[in-house]
Amino acid sequence: MTKQSGNEILTRDELIREAIGFAAAYLIKNNLPVTTRGLSQTLLMEEERTDIAERKAIYQEARKMVLRKMQ
């Protein structure tokens, strides 16, 4: 599955990594530590804020990836 972002077409894996990057940027911008818990909570917050099912799925997969990689 791919999605257009600006002038680029991103794969699902790239969208997941982008979501994690945005979560990390949010934490840094707000002077919070970038931890597994912080990333997971930020991704959950974004998941709850959106009504678009595809985005919800991306945020869910991103949270799972963060938790898997940080174990």
Short mmCIF file of N, CA and C in Angstrom, two decimals, residues 8-52:
data_model
loop_
_atom_site.label_atom_id
_atom_site.label_comp_id
_atom_site.label_asym_id
_atom_site.label_seq_id
_atom_site.Cartn_x
_atom_site.Cartn_y
_atom_site.Cartn_z
N GLU A 8 6.00 12.86 -3.16
CA GLU A 8 6.53 11.50 -3.02
C GLU A 8 5.40 10.51 -2.78
N ILE A 9 5.63 9.29 -3.18
CA ILE A 9 4.71 8.21 -2.85
C ILE A 9 5.39 7.36 -1.79
N LEU A 10 4.76 7.25 -0.62
CA LEU A 10 5.36 6.53 0.50
C LEU A 10 4.72 5.16 0.67
N THR A 11 5.56 4.19 1.00
CA THR A 11 5.04 2.85 1.30
C THR A 11 4.49 2.85 2.72
N ARG A 12 3.79 1.80 3.08
CA ARG A 12 3.21 1.69 4.43
C ARG A 12 4.32 1.73 5.49
N ASP A 13 5.44 1.04 5.23
CA ASP A 13 6.56 1.04 6.17
C ASP A 13 7.11 2.45 6.36
N GLU A 14 7.21 3.20 5.26
CA GLU A 14 7.70 4.57 5.36
C GLU A 14 6.72 5.46 6.14
N LEU A 15 5.42 5.23 5.96
CA LEU A 15 4.43 5.99 6.71
C LEU A 15 4.53 5.71 8.20
N ILE A 16 4.80 4.45 8.54
CA ILE A 16 4.96 4.07 9.95
C ILE A 16 6.18 4.76 10.54
N ARG A 17 7.29 4.72 9.81
CA ARG A 17 8.51 5.37 10.29
C ARG A 17 8.33 6.89 10.39
N GLU A 18 7.58 7.46 9.46
CA GLU A 18 7.30 8.89 9.49
C GLU A 18 6.48 9.25 10.73
N ALA A 19 5.50 8.42 11.06
CA ALA A 19 4.67 8.65 12.25
C ALA A 19 5.53 8.62 13.52
N ILE A 20 6.46 7.67 13.58
CA ILE A 20 7.36 7.58 14.74
C ILE A 20 8.24 8.83 14.81
N GLY A 21 8.72 9.28 13.66
CA GLY A 21 9.53 10.50 13.61
C GLY A 21 8.78 11.73 14.08
N PHE A 22 7.52 11.85 13.65
CA PHE A 22 6.70 12.97 14.10
C PHE A 22 6.45 12.91 15.60
N ALA A 23 6.25 11.70 16.12
CA ALA A 23 6.04 11.54 17.57
C ALA A 23 7.30 11.97 18.33
N ALA A 24 8.47 11.57 17.83
CA ALA A 24 9.72 11.95 18.48
C ALA A 24 9.91 13.47 18.41
N ALA A 25 9.60 14.06 17.27
CA ALA A 25 9.72 15.51 17.12
C ALA A 25 8.79 16.24 18.09
N TYR A 26 7.59 15.73 18.27
CA TYR A 26 6.63 16.32 19.21
C TYR A 26 7.20 16.31 20.63
N LEU A 27 7.78 15.17 21.02
CA LEU A 27 8.35 15.05 22.36
C LEU A 27 9.51 16.02 22.54
N ILE A 28 10.39 16.09 21.55
CA ILE A 28 11.55 16.99 21.63
C ILE A 28 11.09 18.45 21.70
N LYS A 29 10.13 18.80 20.85
CA LYS A 29 9.62 20.17 20.82
C LYS A 29 9.04 20.59 22.17
N ASN A 30 8.45 19.64 22.88
CA ASN A 30 7.85 19.93 24.18
C ASN A 30 8.78 19.61 25.35
N ASN A 31 10.08 19.49 25.05
CA ASN A 31 11.10 19.25 26.07
C ASN A 31 10.82 18.03 26.92
N LEU A 32 10.33 16.98 26.27
CA LEU A 32 10.05 15.71 26.95
C LEU A 32 11.07 14.68 26.47
N PRO A 33 11.41 13.72 27.32
CA PRO A 33 12.36 12.69 26.89
C PRO A 33 11.74 11.77 25.84
N VAL A 34 12.54 11.37 24.89
CA VAL A 34 12.08 10.45 23.85
C VAL A 34 12.31 9.03 24.37
N THR A 35 11.26 8.48 24.95
CA THR A 35 11.31 7.13 25.51
C THR A 35 10.27 6.27 24.81
N THR A 36 10.35 4.97 25.06
CA THR A 36 9.36 4.05 24.50
C THR A 36 7.97 4.45 24.94
N ARG A 37 7.83 4.72 26.21
CA ARG A 37 6.52 5.11 26.75
C ARG A 37 6.03 6.42 26.14
N GLY A 38 6.91 7.39 26.03
CA GLY A 38 6.54 8.68 25.45
C GLY A 38 6.10 8.56 24.00
N LEU A 39 6.87 7.79 23.23
CA LEU A 39 6.51 7.58 21.83
C LEU A 39 5.17 6.86 21.72
N SER A 40 5.00 5.82 22.53
CA SER A 40 3.77 5.04 22.50
C SER A 40 2.56 5.90 22.86
N GLN A 41 2.69 6.72 23.89
CA GLN A 41 1.58 7.57 24.32
C GLN A 41 1.26 8.65 23.28
N THR A 42 2.30 9.20 22.67
CA THR A 42 2.09 10.22 21.64
C THR A 42 1.40 9.62 20.42
N LEU A 43 1.82 8.43 20.02
CA LEU A 43 1.17 7.77 18.89
C LEU A 43 -0.28 7.41 19.22
N LEU A 44 -0.52 6.99 20.45
CA LEU A 44 -1.89 6.69 20.88
C LEU A 44 -2.76 7.95 20.86
N MET A 45 -2.20 9.05 21.31
CA MET A 45 -2.92 10.33 21.30
C MET A 45 -3.30 10.71 19.87
N GLU A 46 -2.35 10.57 18.95
CA GLU A 46 -2.64 10.90 17.55
C GLU A 46 -3.67 9.94 16.96
N GLU A 47 -3.59 8.68 17.33
CA GLU A 47 -4.55 7.68 16.86
C GLU A 47 -5.96 8.06 17.31
N GLU A 48 -6.10 8.51 18.54
CA GLU A 48 -7.41 8.88 19.08
C GLU A 48 -7.94 10.18 18.48
N ARG A 49 -7.04 11.04 18.01
CA ARG A 49 -7.45 12.33 17.44
C ARG A 49 -7.97 12.22 16.02
N THR A 50 -7.58 11.18 15.30
CA THR A 50 -7.98 11.07 13.90
C THR A 50 -9.22 10.20 13.74
N ASP A 51 -10.00 10.54 12.72
CA ASP A 51 -11.19 9.75 12.39
C ASP A 51 -10.96 8.88 11.16
N ILE A 52 -9.78 9.00 10.56
CA ILE A 52 -9.47 8.28 9.32
C ILE A 52 -8.92 6.90 9.68
#
